[in-house]
Coordinates of C-alpha atoms in Angstrom, one line a residue:
X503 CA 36.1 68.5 -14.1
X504 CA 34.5 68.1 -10.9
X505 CA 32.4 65.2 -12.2
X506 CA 35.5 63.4 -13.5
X507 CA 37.2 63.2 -10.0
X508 CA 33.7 62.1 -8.1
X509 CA 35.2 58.7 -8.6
X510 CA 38.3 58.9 -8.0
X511 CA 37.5 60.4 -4.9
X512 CA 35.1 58.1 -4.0
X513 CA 37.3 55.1 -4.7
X514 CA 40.0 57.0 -1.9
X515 CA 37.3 57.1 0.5
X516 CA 35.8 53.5 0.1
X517 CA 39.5 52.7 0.5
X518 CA 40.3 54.6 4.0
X519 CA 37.3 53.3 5.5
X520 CA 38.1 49.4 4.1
X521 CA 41.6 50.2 6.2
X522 CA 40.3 52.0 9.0
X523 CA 37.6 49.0 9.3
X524 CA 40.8 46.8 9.7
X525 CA 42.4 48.8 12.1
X526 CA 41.0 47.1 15.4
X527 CA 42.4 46.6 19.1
X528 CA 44.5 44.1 19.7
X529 CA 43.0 40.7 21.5
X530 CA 44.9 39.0 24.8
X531 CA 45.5 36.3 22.5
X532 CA 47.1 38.6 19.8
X533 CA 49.0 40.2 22.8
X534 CA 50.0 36.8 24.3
X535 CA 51.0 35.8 21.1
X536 CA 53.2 39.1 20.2
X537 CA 55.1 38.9 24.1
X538 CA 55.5 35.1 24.0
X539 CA 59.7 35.7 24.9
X540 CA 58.8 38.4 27.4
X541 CA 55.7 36.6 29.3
X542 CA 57.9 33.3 29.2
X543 CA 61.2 34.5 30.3
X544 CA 59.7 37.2 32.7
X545 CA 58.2 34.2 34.7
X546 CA 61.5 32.1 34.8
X547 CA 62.7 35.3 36.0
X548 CA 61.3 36.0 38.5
X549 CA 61.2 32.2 40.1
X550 CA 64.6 32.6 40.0
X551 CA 65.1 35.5 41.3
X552 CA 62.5 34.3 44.4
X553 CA 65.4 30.8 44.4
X554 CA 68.2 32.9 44.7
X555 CA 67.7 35.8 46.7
X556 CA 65.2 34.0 49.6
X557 CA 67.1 30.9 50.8
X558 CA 64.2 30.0 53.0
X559 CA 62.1 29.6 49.7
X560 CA 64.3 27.4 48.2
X561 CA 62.8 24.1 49.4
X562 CA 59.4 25.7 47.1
X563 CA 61.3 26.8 44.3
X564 CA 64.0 24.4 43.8
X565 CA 61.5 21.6 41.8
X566 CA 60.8 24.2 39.2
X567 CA 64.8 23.7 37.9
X568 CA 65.5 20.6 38.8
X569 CA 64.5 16.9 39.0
X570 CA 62.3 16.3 42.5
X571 CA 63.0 12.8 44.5
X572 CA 66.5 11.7 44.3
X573 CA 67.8 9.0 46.1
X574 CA 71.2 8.8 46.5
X575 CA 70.9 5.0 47.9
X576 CA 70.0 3.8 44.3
X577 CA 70.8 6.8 42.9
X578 CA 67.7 7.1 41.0
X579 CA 64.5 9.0 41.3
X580 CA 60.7 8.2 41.9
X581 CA 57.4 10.3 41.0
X582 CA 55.5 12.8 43.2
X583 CA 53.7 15.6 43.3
X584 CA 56.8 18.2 42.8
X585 CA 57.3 17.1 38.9
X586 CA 53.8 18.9 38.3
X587 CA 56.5 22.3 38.8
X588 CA 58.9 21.3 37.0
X589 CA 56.5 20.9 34.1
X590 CA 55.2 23.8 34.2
X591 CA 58.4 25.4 34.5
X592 CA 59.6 23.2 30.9
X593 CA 56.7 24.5 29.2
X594 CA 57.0 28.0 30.3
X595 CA 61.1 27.4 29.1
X596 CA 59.9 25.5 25.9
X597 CA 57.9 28.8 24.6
X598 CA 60.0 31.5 25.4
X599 CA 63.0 29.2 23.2
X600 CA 60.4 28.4 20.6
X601 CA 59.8 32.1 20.1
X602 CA 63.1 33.3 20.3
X603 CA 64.8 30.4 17.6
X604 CA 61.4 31.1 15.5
X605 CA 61.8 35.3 15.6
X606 CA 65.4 35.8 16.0
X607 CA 67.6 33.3 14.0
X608 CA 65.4 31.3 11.5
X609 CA 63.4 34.2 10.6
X610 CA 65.7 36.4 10.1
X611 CA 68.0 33.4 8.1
X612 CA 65.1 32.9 6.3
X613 CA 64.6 36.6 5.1
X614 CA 68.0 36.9 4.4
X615 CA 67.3 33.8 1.9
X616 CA 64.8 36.2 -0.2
X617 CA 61.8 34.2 1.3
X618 CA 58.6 36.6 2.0
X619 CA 58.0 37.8 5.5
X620 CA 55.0 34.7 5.3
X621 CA 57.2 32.3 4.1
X622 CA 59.5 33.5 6.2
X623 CA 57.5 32.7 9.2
X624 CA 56.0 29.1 8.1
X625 CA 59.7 28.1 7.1
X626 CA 60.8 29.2 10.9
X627 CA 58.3 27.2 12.5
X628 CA 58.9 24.7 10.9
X629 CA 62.6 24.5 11.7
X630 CA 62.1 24.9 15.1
X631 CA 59.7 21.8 15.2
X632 CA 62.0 19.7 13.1
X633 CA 65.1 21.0 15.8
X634 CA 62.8 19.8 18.9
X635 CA 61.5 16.8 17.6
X636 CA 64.9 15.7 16.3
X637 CA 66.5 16.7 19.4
X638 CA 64.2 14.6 21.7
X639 CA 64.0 11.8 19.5
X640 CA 67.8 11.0 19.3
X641 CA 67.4 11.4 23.5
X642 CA 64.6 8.6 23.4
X643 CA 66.4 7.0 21.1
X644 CA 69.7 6.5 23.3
X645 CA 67.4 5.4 26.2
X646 CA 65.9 2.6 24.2
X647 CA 68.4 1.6 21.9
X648 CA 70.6 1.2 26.1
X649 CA 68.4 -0.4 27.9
X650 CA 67.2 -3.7 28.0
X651 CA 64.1 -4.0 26.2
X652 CA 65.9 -3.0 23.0
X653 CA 63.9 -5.5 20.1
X654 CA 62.2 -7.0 22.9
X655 CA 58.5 -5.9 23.7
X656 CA 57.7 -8.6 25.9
X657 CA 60.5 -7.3 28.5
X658 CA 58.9 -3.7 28.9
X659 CA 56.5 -5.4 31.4
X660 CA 59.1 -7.7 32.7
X661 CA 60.3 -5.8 35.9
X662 CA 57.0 -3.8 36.6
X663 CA 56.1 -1.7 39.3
X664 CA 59.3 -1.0 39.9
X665 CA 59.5 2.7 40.3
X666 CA 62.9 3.9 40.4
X667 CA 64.2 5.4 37.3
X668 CA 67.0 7.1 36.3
X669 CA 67.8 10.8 35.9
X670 CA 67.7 11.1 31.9
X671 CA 64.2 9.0 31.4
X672 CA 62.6 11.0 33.9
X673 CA 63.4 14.4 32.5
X674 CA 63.0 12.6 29.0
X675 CA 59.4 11.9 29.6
X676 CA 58.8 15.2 32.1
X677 CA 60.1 17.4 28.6
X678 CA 58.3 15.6 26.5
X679 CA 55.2 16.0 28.9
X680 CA 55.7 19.7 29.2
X681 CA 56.2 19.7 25.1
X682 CA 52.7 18.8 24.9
X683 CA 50.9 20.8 27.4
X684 CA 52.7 24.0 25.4
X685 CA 51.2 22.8 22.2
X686 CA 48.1 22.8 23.4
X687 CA 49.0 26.4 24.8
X688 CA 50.3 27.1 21.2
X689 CA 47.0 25.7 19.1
X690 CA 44.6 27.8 21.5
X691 CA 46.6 31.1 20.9
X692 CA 47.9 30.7 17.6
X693 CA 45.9 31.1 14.2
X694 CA 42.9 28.5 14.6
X695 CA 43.9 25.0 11.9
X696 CA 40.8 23.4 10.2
X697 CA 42.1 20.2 12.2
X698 CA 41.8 21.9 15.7
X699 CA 39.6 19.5 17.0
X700 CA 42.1 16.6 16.2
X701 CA 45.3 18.5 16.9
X702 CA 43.4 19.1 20.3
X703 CA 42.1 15.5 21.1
X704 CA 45.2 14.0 20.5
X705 CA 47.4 16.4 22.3
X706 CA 44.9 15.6 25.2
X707 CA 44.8 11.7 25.1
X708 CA 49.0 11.7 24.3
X709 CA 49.4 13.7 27.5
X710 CA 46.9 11.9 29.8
X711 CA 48.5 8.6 28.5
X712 CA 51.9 10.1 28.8
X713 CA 51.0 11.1 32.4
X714 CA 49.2 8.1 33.6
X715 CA 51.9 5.5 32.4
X716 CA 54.4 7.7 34.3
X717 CA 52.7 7.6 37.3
X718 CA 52.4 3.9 36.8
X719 CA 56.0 3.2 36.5
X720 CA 55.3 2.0 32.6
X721 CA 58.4 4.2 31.4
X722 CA 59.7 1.3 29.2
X723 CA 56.3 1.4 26.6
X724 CA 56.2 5.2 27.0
X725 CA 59.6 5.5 26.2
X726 CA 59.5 3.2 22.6
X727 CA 55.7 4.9 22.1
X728 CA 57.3 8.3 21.9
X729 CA 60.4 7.1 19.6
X730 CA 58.3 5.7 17.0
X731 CA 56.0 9.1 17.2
X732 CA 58.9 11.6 17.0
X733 CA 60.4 10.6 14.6
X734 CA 57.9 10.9 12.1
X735 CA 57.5 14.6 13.9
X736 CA 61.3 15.5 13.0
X737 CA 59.8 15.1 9.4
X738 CA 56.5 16.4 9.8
X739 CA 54.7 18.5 13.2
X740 CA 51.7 16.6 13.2
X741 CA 50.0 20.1 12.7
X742 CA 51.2 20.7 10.0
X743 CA 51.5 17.3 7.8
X744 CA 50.3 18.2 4.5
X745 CA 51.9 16.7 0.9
X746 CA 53.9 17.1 -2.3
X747 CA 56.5 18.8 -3.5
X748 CA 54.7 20.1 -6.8
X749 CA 55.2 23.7 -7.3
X750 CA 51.1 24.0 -8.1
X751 CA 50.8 22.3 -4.1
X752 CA 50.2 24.5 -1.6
X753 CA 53.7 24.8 0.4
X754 CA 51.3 23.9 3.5
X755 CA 50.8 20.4 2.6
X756 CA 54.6 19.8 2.5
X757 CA 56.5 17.1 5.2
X758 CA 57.8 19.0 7.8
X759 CA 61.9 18.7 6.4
X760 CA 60.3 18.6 2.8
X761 CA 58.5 22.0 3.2
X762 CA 61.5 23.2 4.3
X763 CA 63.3 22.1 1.5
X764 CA 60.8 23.2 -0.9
X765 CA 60.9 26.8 0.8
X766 CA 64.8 26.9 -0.3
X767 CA 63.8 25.3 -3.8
X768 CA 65.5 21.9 -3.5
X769 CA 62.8 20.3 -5.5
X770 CA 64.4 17.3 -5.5
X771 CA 65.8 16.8 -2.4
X772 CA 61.8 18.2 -1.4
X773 CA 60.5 14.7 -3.2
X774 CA 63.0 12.8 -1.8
X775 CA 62.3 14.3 2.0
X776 CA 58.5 13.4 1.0
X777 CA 59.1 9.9 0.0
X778 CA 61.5 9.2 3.2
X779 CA 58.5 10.4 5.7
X780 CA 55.3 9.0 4.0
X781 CA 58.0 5.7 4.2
X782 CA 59.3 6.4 7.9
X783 CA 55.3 7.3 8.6
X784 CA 53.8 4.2 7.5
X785 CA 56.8 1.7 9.0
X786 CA 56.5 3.1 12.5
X787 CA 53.5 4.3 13.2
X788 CA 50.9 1.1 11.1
X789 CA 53.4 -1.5 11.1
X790 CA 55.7 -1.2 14.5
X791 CA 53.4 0.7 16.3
X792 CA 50.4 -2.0 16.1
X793 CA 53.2 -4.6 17.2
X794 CA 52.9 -2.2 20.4
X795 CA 49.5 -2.4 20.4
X796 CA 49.5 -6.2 20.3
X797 CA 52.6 -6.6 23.0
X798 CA 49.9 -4.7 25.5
X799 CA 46.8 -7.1 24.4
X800 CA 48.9 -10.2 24.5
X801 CA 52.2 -9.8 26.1
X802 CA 51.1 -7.8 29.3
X803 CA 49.3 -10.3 31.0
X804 CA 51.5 -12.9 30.3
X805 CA 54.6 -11.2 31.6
X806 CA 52.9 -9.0 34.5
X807 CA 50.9 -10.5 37.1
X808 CA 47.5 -8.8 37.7
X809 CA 46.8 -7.9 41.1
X810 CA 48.0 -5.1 43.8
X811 CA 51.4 -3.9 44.9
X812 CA 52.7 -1.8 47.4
X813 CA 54.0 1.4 46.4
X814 CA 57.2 1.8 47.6
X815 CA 58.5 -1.9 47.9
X816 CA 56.6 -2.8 44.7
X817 CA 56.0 -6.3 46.9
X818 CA 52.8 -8.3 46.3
X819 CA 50.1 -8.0 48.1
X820 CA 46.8 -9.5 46.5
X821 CA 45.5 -11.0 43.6
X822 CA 42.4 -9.0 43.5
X823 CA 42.3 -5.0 43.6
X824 CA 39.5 -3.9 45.7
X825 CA 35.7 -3.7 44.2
X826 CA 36.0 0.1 43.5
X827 CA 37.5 2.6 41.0
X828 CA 39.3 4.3 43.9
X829 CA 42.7 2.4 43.6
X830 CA 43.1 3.4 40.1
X831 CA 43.6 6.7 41.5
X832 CA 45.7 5.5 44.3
X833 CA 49.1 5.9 42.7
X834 CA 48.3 9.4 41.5
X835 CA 48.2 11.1 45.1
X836 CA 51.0 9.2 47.2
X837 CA 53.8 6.8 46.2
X838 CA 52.9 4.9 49.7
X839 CA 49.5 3.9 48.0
X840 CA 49.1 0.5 46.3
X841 CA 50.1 0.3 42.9
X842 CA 47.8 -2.3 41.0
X843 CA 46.7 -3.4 37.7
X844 CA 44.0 -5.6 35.7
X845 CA 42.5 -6.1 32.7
X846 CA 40.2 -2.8 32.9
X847 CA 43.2 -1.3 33.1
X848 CA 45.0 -2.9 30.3
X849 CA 42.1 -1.7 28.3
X850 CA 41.9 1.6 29.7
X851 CA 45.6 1.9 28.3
X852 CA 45.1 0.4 25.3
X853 CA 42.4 2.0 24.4
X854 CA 43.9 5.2 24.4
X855 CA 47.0 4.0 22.1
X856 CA 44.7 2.5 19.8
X857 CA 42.5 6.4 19.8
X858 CA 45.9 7.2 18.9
X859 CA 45.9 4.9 15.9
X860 CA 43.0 6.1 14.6
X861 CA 44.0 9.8 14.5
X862 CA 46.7 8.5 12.3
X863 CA 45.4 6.4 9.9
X864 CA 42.8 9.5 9.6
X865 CA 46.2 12.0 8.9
X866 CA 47.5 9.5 6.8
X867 CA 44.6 8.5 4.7
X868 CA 44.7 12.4 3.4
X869 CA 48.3 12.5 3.2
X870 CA 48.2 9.6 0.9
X871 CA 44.6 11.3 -1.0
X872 CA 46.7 14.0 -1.8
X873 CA 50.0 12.2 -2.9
X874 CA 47.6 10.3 -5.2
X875 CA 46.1 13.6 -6.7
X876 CA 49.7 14.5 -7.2
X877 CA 51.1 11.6 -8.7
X878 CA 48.0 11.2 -11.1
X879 CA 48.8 14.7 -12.7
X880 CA 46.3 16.6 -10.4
X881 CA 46.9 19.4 -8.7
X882 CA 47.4 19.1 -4.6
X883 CA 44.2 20.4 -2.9
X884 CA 44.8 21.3 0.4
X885 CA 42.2 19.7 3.0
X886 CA 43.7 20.8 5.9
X887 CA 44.8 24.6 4.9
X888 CA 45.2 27.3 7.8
X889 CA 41.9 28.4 9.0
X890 CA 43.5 32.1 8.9
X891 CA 43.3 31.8 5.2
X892 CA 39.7 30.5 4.7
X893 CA 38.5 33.2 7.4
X894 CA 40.5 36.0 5.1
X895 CA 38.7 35.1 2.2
X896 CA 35.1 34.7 4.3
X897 CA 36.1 38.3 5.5
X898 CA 37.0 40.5 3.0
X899 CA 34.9 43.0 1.3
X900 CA 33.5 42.5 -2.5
X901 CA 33.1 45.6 -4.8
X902 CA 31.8 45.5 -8.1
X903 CA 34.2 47.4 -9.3
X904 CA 37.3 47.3 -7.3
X905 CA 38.4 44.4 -4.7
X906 CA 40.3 46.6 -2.1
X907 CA 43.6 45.2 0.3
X908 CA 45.1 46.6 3.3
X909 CA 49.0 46.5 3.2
X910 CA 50.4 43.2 2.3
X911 CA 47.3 42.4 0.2
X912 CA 47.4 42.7 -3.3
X913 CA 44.1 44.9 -4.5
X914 CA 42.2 43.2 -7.4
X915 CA 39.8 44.3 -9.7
X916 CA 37.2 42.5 -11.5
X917 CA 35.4 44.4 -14.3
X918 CA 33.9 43.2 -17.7
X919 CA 36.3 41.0 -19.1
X920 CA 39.5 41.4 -17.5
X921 CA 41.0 40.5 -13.6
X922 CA 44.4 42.0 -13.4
X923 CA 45.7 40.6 -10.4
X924 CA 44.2 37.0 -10.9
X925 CA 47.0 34.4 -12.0
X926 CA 45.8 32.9 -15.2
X927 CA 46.6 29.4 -16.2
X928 CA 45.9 28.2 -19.5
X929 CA 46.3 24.4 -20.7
X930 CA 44.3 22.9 -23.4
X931 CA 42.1 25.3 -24.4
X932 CA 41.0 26.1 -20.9
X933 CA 41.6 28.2 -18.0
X934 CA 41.3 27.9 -14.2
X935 CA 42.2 31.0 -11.7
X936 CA 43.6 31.0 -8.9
X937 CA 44.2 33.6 -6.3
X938 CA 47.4 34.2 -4.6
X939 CA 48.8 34.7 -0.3
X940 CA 46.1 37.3 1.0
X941 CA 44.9 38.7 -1.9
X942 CA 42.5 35.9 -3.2
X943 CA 39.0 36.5 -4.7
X944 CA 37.1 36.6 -1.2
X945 CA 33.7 35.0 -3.3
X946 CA 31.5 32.1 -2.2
X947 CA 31.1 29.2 -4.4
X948 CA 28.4 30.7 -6.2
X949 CA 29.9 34.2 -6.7
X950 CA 33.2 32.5 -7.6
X951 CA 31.6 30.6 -10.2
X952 CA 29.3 33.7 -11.9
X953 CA 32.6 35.5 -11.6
X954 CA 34.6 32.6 -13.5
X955 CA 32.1 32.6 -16.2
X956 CA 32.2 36.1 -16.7
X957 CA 35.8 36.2 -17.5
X958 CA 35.0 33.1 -19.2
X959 CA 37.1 30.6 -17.1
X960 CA 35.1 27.3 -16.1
X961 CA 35.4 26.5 -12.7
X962 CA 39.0 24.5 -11.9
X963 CA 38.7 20.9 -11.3

């Protein structure tokens, strides 16, 4: 009797030290992420409290709530230093909403829907990005579709360096600013995308764009730049754009208000979400968005004259900036320095955009790989999947007898010729396996394919 239980009881032990192997301390980043509502709204706290209760602080604390250098002359504002607080103070704001609308209404709305707790969570993100992005864009929209450069790229440069502007496109473009410098928070604490690198390099060059057209009055370009981005954004976080609506596609690889839809099981409104964004996608940002491009080559120097201006008056003051790097950086410490431009700086700028560009023809190429793949019958392969999930599968323990889980894993177990657990798919005479959420088969390509033969699958195509 004994000898029959050996196993059994050796099976409960290989199991409680598989959990108790999982059972680690918690990271900062793990605890940042977890207090995200308490760290962000603490700090708002207490500058407010500091604003309200010490009077004689209020001349330090007063640009982290409002907008810094008003003048009631013109009744517009100018740049400085004091925006760098209220940035700060909009990013801190922008995560403590994000993770409140993410963990207390869509999350909940979501599980309330039936949707699993992970489903749950990739459908809130999701609708928090699409209620940002289509928040801000219908903002910048208003400012461009009102001002005078509405159809006409040549007339962004027109009135340049004038530096007044007023209230709503400087806290337009100081949000937006903060936006990015909390996704760039967000990517570095969150779980780790395959496309970190990209995500990364273009949150960095849209915010040191973003930031150096600001502080060189060019509000007008920035303003119709960030239009034709977000509003690809409200369909798809640019972290996240991944395709088809095929129930064999992984849900990451849906449009941002497609995966959504997909999530509820509007399969057709999901296809028809797809089609709008890989449309809205291509029309702004390879057809309009070049037409930027080109306005900066070719317009710019026809409508702007090249040479120096002082900061304040924006008056003429020399054809030539001097031979040094050193007024480039003029603008960025005192509004009293000379503002100037030339063609290294129309390059500089352009340059940047056109970085820009590229990072989107590269998103867009694999959108379109996968749609292809899709449309051809195949089925949607993933190339930029979560990180989280390849590292789960590179992480978890093989047995040769039985694959154990921890909690919202499901166990598997591979023996002979049977893999309960495994979702079989047979079509013409074959079979291909996949694996499903946490519980997949955590083999290399050369173990996955031994174990594919031994349950006599061939590998999936």
């Amino acid at each position: 009797m004994a000898d029959v239980q050996v196993p059994e009881h050796k099976e409960r032990k290989e199991r409680n030290a598989y959990l108790s192997s999982r059972v680690k301390e918690t990271t900062f980043r793990e605890w940042v992420v977890a207090n995200q509502i308490g760290i962000s709204m603490t700090t708002l706290a207490m500058l407010l409290a500091l604003h309200n209760l010490y009077p004689s602080l209020r001349p330090y604390t007063a640009p982290f709530f409002q907008l810094s250098y008003y003048d009631e002359s013109t009744n517009s504002y100018v740049q400085g230093w004091d925006d760098v607080y209220f940035v700060f103070s909009a990013a801190v704001a922008l995560t403590g909403i994000r993770a409140i609308a993410i963990e207390w209404v869509m999350q909940p709305i979501a599980r309330a829907s039936g949707l699993k707790r992970k489903n749950a969570t990739r459908i809130a993100e999701q609708g928090w990005m699409a209620m940002y992005y289509g928040f801000i864009w219908m903002v910048g929209l208003y400012l461009w579709k009102t001002s005078y450069y509405w159809g006409d790229f040549a007339a962004m440069w027109s009135q340049w360096p004038a530096r007044p502007l007023s209230g709503m496109m400087k806290w337009y473009l100081l949000v937006e600013l903060a936006f990015l410098m909390q996704q760039i928070f967000v990517i570095h604490v969150e779980e780790r995308r395959k496309d970190h690198v990209q995500m990364l390099s273009h949150h960095i060059i849209t915010s040191a764009l973003l930031g150096s057209a600001y502080i060189y009055a060019m509000y007008n370009v920035s303003n119709v730049v960030l239009c034709l981005m977000d509003i690809v954004d409200v369909l798809l976080p640019v972290g996240e754009h991944r395709t088809s609506c095929s129930k064999e596609a992984p849900t990451n690889v849906l449009p941002q208000t497609a995966k959504i839809l997909k999530y509820l099981k509007y399969e057709t409104a999901c296809n028809i979400g797809f089609g709008l964004f890989m449309a809205t996608w291509f029309l702004t940002r390879h057809l309009i968005y070049p037409v930027v491009c080109w306005s900066v080559y070719h317009q710019l120097p026809l409508n702007l004259t090249y040479g120096c201006y002082t900061g304040s008056t924006s008056e003429f003051i020399s054809a030539e900036p001097p031979n040094s790097f050193a007024y480039m950086l003029g603008p960025y410490f005192s509004l009293d320095n000379p503002i100037c431009f030339n063609p290294t700086l129309k390059w500089m700028f352009l340059g940047l955009l056109l970085i820009i560009e590229g990072l989107s023809v590269l998103w867009f190429s694999m959108i379109v790989r996968v749609a292809y793949g899709v449309i051809c019958g195949g089925n949607a392969e993933d190339s930029r999947s979560d990180e989280e999930d390849e590292a789960e599968v590179e992480n978890q323990p093989v047995h040769s007898s039985v694959h154990l889980a921890a909690k919202d894993a499901t166990a598997e177990t591979v023996e002979g010729e049977h893999a309960p657990g495994l979702d079989r798919r047979r079509s013409n005479g074959t079979a291909s396996v996949r694996a499903r959420g946490r519980g997949r088969v955590p083999f290399d390509q050369s173990d996955r394919k031994a174990l594919l033969g031994r349950i006599g699958c061939e590998k999936p195509t």
